[in-house]
mmCIF file of C-alpha atoms and ligand atoms in Angstrom:
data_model
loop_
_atom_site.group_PDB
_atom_site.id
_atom_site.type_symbol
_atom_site.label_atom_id
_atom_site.label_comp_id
_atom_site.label_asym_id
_atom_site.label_seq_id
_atom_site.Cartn_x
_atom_site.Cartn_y
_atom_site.Cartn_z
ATOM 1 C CA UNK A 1 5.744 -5.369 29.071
ATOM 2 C CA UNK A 2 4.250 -7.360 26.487
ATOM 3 C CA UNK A 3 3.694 -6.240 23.013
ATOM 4 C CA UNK A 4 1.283 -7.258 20.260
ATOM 5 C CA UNK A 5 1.667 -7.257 16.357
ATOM 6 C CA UNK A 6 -0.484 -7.627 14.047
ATOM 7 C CA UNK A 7 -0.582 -7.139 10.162
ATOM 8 C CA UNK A 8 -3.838 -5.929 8.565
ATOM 9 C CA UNK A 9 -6.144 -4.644 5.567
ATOM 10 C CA UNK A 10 -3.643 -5.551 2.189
ATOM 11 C CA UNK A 11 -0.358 -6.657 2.487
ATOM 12 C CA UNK A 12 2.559 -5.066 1.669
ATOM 13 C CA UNK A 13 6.322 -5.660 0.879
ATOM 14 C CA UNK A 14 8.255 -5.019 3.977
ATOM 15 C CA UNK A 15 5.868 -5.977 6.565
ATOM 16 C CA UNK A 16 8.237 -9.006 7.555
ATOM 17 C CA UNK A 17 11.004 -6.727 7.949
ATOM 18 C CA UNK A 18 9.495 -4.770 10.436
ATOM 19 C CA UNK A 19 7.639 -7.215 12.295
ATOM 20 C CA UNK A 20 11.245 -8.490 12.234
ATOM 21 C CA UNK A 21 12.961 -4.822 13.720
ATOM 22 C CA UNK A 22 9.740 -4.713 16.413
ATOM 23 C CA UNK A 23 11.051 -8.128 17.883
ATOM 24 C CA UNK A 24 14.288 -7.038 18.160
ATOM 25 C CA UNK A 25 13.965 -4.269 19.551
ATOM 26 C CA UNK A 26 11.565 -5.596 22.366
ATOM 27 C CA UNK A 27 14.312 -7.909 23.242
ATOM 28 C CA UNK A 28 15.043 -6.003 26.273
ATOM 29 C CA UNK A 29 14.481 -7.510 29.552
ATOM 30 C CA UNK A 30 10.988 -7.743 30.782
ATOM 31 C CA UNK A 31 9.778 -6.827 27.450
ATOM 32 C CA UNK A 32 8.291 -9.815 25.024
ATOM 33 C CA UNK A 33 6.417 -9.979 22.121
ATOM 34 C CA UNK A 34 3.471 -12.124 20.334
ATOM 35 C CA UNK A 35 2.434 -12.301 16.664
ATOM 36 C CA UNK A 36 -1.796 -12.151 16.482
ATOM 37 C CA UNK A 37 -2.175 -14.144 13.013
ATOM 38 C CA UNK A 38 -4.545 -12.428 10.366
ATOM 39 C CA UNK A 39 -5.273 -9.340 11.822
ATOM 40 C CA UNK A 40 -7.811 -8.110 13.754
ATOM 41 C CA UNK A 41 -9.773 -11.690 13.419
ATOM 42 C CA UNK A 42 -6.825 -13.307 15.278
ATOM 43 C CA UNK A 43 -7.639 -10.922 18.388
ATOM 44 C CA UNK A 44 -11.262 -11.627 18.160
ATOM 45 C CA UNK A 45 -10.072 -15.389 17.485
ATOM 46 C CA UNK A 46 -7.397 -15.710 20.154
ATOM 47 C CA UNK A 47 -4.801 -16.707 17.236
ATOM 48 C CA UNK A 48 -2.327 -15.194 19.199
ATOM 49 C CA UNK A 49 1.420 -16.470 19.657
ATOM 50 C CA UNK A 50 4.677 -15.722 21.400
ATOM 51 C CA UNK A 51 7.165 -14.248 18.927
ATOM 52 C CA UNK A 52 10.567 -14.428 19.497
ATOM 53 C CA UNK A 53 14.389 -13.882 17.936
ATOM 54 C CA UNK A 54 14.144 -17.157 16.232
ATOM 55 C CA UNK A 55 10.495 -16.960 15.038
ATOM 56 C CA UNK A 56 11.567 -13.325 12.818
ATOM 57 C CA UNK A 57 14.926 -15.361 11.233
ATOM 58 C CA UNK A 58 15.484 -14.834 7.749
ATOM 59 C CA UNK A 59 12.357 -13.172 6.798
ATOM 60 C CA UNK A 60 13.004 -9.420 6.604
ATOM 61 C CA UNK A 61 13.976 -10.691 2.456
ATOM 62 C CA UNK A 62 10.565 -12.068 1.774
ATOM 63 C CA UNK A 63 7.119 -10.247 0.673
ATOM 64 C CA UNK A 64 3.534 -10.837 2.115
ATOM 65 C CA UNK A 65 3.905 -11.248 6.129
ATOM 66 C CA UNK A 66 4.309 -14.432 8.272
ATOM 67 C CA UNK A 67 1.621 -13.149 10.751
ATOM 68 C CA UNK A 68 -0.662 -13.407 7.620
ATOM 69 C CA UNK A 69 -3.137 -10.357 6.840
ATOM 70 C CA UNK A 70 -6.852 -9.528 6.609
ATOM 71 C CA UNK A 71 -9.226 -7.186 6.063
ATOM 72 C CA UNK A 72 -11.525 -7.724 9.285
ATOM 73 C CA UNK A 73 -15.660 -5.646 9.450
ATOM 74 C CA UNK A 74 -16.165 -7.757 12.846
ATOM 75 C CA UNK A 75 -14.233 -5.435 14.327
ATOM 76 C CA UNK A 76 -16.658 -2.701 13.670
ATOM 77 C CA UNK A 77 -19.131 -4.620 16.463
ATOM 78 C CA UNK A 78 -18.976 -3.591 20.002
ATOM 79 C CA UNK A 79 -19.366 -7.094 21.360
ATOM 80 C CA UNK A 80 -16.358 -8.894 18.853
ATOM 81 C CA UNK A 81 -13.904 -6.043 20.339
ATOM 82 C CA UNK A 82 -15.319 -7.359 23.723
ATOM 83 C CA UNK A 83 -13.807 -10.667 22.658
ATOM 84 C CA UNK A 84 -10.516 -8.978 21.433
ATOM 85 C CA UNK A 85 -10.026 -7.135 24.852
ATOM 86 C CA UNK A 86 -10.141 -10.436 26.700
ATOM 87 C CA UNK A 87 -7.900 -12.323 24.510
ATOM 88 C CA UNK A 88 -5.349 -9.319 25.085
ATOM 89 C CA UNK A 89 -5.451 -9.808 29.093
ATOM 90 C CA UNK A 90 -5.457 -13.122 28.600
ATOM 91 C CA UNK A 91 -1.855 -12.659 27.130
ATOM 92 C CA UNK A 92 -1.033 -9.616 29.686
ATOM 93 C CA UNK A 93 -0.497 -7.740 25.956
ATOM 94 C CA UNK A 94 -0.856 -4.158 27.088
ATOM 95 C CA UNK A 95 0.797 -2.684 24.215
ATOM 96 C CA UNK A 96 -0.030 -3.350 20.292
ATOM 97 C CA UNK A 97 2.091 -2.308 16.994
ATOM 98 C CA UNK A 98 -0.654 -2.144 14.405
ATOM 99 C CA UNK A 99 0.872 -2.694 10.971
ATOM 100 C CA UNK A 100 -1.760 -1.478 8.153
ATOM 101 C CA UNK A 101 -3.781 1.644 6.641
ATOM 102 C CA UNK A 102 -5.972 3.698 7.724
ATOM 103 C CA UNK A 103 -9.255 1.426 8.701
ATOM 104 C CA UNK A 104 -6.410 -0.745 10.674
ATOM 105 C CA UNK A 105 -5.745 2.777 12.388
ATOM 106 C CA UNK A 106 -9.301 2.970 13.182
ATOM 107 C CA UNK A 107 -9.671 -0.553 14.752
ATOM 108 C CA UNK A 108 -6.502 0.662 16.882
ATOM 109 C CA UNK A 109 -7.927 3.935 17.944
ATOM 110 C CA UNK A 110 -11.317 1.825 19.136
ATOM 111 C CA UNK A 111 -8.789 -0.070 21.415
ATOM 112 C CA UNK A 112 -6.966 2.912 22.856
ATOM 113 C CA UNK A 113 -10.042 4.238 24.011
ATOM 114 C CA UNK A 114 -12.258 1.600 25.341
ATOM 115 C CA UNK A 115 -9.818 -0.528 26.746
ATOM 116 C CA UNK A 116 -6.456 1.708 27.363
ATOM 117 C CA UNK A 117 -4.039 -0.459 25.124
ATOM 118 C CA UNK A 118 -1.095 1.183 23.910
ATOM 119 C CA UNK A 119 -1.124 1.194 20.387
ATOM 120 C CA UNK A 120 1.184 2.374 17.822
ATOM 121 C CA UNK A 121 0.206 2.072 14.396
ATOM 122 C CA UNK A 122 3.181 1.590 11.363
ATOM 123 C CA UNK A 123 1.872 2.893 7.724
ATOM 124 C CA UNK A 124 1.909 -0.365 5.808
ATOM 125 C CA UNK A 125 0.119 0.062 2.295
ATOM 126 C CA UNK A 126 0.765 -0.254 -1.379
ATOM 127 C CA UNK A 127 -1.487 2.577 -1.756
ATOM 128 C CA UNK A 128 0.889 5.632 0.104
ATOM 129 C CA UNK A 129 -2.383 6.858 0.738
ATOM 130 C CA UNK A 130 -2.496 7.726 4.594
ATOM 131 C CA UNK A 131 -1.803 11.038 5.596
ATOM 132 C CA UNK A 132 0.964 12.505 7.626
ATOM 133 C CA UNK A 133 3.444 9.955 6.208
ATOM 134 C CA UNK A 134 5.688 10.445 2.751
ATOM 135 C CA UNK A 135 6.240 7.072 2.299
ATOM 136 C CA UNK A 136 4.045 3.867 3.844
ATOM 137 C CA UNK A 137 5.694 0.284 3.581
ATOM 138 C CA UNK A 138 5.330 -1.448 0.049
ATOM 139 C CA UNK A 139 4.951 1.590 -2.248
ATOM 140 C CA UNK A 140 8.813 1.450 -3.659
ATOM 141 C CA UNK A 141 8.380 -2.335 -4.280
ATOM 142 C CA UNK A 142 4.902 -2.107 -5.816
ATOM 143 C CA UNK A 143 6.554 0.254 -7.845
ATOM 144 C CA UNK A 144 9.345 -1.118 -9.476
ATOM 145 C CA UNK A 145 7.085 -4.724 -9.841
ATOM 146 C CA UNK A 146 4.640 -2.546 -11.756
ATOM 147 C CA UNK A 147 7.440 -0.224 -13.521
ATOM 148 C CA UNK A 148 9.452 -3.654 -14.612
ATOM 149 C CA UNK A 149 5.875 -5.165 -16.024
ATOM 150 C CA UNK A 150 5.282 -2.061 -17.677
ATOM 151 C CA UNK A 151 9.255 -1.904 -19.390
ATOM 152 C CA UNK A 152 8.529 -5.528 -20.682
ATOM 153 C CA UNK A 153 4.954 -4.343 -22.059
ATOM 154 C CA UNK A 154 6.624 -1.457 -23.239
ATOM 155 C CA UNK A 155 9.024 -3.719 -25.821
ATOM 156 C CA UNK A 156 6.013 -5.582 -27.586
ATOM 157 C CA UNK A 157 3.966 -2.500 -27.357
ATOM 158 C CA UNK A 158 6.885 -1.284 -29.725
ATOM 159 C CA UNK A 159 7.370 -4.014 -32.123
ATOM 160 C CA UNK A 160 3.747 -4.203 -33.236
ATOM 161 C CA UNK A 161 2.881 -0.660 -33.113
ATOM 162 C CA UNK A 162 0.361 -0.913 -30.279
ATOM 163 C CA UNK A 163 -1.699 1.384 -27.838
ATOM 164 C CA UNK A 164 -1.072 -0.300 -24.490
ATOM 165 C CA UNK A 165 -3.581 0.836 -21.118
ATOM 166 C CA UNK A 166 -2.070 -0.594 -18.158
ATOM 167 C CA UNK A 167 -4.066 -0.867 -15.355
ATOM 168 C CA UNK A 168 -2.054 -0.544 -12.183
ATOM 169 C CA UNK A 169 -3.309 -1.059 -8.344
ATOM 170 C CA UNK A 170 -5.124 2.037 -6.178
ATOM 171 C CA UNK A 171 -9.364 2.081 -5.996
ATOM 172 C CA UNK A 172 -9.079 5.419 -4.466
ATOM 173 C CA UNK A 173 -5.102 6.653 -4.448
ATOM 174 C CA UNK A 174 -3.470 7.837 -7.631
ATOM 175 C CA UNK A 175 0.058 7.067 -6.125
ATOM 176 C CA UNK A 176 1.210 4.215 -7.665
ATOM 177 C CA UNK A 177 -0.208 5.036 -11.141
ATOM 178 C CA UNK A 178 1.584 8.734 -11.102
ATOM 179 C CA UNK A 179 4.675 7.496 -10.217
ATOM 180 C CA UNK A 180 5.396 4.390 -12.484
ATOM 181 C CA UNK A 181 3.630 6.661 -14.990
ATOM 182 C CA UNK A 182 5.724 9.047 -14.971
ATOM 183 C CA UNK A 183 8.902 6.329 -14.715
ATOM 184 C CA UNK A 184 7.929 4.901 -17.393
ATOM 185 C CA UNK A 185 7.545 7.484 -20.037
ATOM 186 C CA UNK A 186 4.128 6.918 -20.074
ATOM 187 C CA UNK A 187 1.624 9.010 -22.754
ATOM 188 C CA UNK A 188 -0.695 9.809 -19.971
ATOM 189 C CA UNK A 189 -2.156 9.051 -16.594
ATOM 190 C CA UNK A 190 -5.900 8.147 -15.829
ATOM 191 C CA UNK A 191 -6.432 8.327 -12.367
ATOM 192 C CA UNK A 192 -9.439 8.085 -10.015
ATOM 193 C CA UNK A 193 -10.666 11.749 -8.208
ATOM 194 C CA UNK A 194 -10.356 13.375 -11.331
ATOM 195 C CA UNK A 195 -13.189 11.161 -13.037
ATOM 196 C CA UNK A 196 -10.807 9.466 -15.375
ATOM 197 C CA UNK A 197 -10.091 13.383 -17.313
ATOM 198 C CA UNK A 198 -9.439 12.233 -20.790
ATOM 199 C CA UNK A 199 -9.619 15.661 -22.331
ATOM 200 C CA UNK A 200 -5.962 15.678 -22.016
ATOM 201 C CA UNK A 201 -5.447 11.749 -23.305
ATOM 202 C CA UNK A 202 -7.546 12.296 -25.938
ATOM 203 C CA UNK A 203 -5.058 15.493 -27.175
ATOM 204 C CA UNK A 204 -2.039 13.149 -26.814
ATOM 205 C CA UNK A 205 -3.252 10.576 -28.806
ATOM 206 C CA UNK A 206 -4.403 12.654 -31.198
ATOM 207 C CA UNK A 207 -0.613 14.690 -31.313
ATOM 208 C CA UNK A 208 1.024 10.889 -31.287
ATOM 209 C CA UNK A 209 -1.202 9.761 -34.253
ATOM 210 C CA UNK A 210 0.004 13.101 -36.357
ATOM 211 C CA UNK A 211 3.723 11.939 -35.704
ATOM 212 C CA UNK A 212 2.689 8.657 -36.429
ATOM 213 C CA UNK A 213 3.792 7.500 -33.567
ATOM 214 C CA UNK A 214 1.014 4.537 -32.691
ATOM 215 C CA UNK A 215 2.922 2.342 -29.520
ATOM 216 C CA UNK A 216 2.279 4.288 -26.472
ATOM 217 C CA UNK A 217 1.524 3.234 -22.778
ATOM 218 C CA UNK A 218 -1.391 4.701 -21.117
ATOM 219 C CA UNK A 219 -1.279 3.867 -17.225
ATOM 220 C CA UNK A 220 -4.477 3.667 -15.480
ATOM 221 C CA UNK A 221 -5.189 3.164 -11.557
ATOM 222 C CA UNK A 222 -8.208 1.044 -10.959
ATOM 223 C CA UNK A 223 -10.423 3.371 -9.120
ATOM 224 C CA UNK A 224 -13.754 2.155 -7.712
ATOM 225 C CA UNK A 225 -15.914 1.882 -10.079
ATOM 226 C CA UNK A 226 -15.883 -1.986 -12.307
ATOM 227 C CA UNK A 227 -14.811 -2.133 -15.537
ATOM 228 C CA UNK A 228 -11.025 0.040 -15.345
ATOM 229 C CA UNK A 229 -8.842 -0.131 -17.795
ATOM 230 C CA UNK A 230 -10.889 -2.490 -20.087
ATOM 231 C CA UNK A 231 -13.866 0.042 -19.926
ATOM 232 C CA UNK A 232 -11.543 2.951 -20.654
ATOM 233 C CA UNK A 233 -9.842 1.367 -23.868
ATOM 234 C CA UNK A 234 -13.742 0.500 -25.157
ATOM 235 C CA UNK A 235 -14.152 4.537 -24.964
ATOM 236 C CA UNK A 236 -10.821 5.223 -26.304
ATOM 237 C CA UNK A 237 -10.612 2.607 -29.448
ATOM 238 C CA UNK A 238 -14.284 3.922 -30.311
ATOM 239 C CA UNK A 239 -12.482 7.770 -30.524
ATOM 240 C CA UNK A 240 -9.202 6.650 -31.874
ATOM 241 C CA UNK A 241 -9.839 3.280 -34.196
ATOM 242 C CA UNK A 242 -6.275 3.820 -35.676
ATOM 243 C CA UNK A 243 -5.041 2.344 -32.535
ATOM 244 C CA UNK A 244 -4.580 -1.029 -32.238
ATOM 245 C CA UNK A 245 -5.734 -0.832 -28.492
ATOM 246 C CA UNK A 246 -4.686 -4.347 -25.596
ATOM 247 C CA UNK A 247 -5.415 -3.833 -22.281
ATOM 248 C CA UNK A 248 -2.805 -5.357 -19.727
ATOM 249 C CA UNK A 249 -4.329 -5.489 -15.697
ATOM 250 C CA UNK A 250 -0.968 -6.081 -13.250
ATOM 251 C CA UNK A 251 -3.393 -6.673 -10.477
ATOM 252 C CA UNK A 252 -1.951 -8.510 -7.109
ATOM 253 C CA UNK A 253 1.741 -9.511 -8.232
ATOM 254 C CA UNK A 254 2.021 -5.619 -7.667
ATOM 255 C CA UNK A 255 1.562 -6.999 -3.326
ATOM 256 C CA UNK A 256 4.152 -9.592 -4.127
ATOM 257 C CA UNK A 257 8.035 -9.990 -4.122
ATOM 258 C CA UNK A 258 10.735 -9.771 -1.825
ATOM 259 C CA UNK A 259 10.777 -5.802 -0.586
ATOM 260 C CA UNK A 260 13.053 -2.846 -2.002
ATOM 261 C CA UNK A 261 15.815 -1.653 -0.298
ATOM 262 C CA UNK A 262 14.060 1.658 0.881
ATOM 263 C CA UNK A 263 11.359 -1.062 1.871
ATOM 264 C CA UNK A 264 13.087 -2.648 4.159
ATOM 265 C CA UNK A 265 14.845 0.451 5.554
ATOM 266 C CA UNK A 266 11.534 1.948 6.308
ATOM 267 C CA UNK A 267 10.431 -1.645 7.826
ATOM 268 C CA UNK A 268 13.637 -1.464 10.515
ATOM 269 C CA UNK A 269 13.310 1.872 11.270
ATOM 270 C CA UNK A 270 9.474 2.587 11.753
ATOM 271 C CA UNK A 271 9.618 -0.932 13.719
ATOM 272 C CA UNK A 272 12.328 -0.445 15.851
ATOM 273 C CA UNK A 273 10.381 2.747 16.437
ATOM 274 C CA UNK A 274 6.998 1.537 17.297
ATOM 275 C CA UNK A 275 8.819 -0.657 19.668
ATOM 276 C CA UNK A 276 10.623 2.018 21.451
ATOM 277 C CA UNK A 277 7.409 3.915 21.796
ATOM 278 C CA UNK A 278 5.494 1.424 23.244
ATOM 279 C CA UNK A 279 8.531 0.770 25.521
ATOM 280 C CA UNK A 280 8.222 3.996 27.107
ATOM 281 C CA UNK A 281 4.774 4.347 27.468
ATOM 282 C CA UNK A 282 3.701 6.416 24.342
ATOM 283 C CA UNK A 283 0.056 5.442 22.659
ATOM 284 C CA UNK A 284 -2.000 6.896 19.717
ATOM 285 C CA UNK A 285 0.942 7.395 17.526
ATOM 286 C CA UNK A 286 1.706 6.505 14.132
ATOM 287 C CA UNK A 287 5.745 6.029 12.610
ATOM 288 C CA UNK A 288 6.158 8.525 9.489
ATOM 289 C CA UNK A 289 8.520 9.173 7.215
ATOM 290 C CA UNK A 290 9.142 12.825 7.107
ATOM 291 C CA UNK A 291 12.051 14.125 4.922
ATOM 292 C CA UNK A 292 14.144 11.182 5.420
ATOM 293 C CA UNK A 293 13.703 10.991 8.997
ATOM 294 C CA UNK A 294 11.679 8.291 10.838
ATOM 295 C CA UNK A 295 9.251 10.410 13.097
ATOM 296 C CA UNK A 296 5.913 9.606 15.549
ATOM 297 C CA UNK A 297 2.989 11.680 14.334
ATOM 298 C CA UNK A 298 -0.357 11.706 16.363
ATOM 299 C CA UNK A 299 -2.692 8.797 15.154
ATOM 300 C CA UNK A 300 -5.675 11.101 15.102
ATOM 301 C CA UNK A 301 -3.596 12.884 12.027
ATOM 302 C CA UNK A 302 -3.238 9.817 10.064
ATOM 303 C CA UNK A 303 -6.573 9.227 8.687
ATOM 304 C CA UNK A 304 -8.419 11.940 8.265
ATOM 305 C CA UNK A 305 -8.041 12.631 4.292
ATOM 306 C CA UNK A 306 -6.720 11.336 1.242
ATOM 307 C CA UNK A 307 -4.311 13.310 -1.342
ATOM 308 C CA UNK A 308 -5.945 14.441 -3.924
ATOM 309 C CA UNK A 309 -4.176 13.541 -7.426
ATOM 310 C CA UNK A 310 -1.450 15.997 -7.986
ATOM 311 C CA UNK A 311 -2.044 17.944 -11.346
ATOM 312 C CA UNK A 312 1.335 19.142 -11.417
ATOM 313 C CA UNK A 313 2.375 15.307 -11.779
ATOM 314 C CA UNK A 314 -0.217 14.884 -14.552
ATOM 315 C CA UNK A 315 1.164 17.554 -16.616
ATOM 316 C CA UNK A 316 4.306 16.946 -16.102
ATOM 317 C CA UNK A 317 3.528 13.012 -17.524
ATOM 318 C CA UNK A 318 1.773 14.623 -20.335
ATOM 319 C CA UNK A 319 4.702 16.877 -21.216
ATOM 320 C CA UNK A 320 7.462 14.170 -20.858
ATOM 321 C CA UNK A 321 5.527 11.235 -22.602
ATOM 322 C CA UNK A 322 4.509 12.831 -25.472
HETATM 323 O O1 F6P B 401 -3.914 -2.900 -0.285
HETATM 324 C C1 F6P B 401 -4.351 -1.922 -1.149
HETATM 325 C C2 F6P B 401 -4.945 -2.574 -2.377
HETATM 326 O O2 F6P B 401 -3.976 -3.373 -3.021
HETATM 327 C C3 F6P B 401 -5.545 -1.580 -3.351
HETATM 328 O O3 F6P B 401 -4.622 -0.982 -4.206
HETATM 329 C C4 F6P B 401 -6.537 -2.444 -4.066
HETATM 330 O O4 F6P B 401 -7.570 -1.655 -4.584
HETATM 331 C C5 F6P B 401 -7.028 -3.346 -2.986
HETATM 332 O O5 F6P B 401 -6.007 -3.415 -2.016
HETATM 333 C C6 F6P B 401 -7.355 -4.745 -3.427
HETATM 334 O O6 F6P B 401 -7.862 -5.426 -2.335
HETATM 335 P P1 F6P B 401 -8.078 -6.999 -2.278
HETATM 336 O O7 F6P B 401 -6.735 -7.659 -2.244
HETATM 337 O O8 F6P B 401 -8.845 -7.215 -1.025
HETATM 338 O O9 F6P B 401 -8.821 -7.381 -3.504
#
C-alpha cells in the first residue's frame, strides 16, 4: 500500500511529530509512504515525494511542518480535484493521512467519494475547534507561547500600573483565549460568539478601579471582524479614562516553537493511528482524543459545528481574576 500525507489550512506545533509516527508506522513491508508538499496544491501540483525513515529524522522537536502547509480554494473546483486524482494514481497512493481542520476534512471527504481514496484525517489546529476531538495538535503549545507572552506582559503591566488587552489567536474559536485567560489570572475574557459581552468587563474594571487596583490583563481572541483588540481598548479607554490602556497582539509566534510534550504525544499516537487505519483498510475516519485515549471517530462527525464559548469558563475567569 502506499500512503499519502499532507499538512494543510494553519500550521500547528506537532505536525512534524506525527508526520514523523505515520512513517514509522508504515514501515511495514509492502507499505510506503510520500510527503505531498503544501497541501492540497501539492496534489493538484504533483509536488509529491517518497518519504522515508531518514526523511522524518530529528524533526518530531521542531514546530511548523517539513511538508510545508497551505490553505488551498482550488480544491473547491471539480476539474483541479481531477488533476489531484491523477497525480495520486500516478504514485499508486491509494490511501491519504490528512493532517489539518475542518475545511482540510472537507477536501478529504471530496476524495473519498469521487475517487475511493482512503483517507484518514488527524485534528491538527491551534484553534481546538473541530468537533468530536478534546484536544487537536498545537493547542497546548499555542498555549503556553501565548500564556509565557502574557506572564512577561503581565510584569510591566505591574510596574507602571497599566490596563493591558491582549489579543490572542482564534477568528471564530474562543479556545485559546479561555484557557490562557483563565491561566493567567486574567480580569476577563472577550471572546467572539458572544459579540465581545462587555457588560461583565465593564463591572470588573469598574470593581478593580474601587480597589485601586489599575494593572490588569484583559485577554481577547481575534474574532472576525477587523479592528480586535485595538478596537476594543478605543471603547474601553473612552468608558474607563483612569486606565492607562496598551494593546499587545501575539499574533503568529502563537503557530511557532518546538511542540509541548502533550503535543508531541498526541502527534505519535494519532499518527501511528492514522497509519494503522489506513493499513487495514479503514476510510472516512478522523484520530480523537477522547478522555486520554487515542480513538477513530467517523469523519462525517468532525465538522459539523463549532463549540460555542463556554459561560461557565467566563465566569469562572471573572470570579478568579478579579
Ligand atoms: O490556524 C488557525 C489560525 O491561526 C487562526 O487562529 C487564525 O485566525 C488564522 O489561522 C490565521 O490565518 P493566517 O495564518 O492564514 O493569517
Amino acid at each position: 500500500m502506499r500512503i499519502g500525507i499532507l499538512t494543510s489550512g494553519g500550521d500547528s506545533p506537532g505536525m512534524n511529530a506525527c508526520i514523523r509516527a505515520v512513517v514509522k508506522t508504515a514501515l511495514a513491508p509492502g507499505t510506503s509512504c510520500f510527503g505531498i508538499r503544501s497541501g492540497f496544491q501539492g496534489l493538484i501540483l504533483n509536488d509529491i515525494h517518497p518519504l522515508g525513515r531518514d526523511d522524518v529524522r530529528y524533526i518530531l522537536h521542531r514546530g511548523g511542518t517539513m511538508l510545508y502547509s497551505a490553505r488551498c480554494p482550488d480544491f473547491m473546483l471539480p476539474e483541479k480535484r481531477q488533476l489531484a486524482y491523477q497525480n495520486l494514481a500516478k504514485h499508486g497512493i491509494t490511501g491519504l493521512v490528512v493532517i489539518g481542520g475542518d475545511g482540510s476534512f472537507a477536501g478529504a471527504q471530496a476524495m473519498e467519494k469521487e475517487a475511493g481514496i482512503g483517507v484518514i484525517g488527524i485534528p491538527g489546529t491551534i484553534d481546538n475547534d473541530i468537533v468530536g476531538t478534546e484536544m487537536c495538535l498545537g493547542f497546548d503549545t499555542a498555549c503556553q507561547t501565548a500564556v509565557d507572552a502574557i506572564d512577561k506582559i503581565r510584569d510591566t503591566a505591574t510596574s507602571h500600573h497599566r490596563l493591558f488587552l491582549v489579543e490572542v489567536m482564534g477568528r471564530h474559536s474562543p479556545a485559546i483565549a479561555l484557557r490562557c485567560a483563565l491561566a493567567t489570572g486574567a480580569l476577563g475574557v472577550l471572546v467572539p460568539g458572544t459579540h465581545y459581552d462587555m457588560a461583565q468587563l465593564f463591572a470588573a474594571l469598574s470593581a478593580a478601579k474601587a480597589r485601586k487596583k489599575l494593572s490588569n490583563i484583559v485577554v481577547v481572541a481575534e474574532g472576525e471582524e477587523t479592528g480586535g483588540a485595538a478596537l476594543l481598548a478605543h471603547h474601553i479607554g473612552r468608558h474607563f479614562p483612569e486606565y492607562e490602556l496598551r494593546v499587545a497582539v501575539l499574533g503568529h509566534i502563537q503557530r511557532g516553537g518546538s511542540p509541548s510534550v502533550t503535543d508531541r504525544e498526541l502527534g505519535a499516537r494519532m499518527g501511528a493511528l492514522a497509519a494503522e487505519a489506513l493499513m487495514d483498510g479503514k476510510s472516512g475516519h478522523m484520530t480523537a482524543y477522547v478522555r486520554g485515549q487515542v480513538c477513530l471517530v467517523p469523519l462525517d462527525t468532525a465538522h459539523t459545528s463549532k463549540p460555542a464559548p463556554n459561560q461557565d469558563w467566563i465566569d469562572l475567569i471573572a470570579k478568579l481574576g478579579a
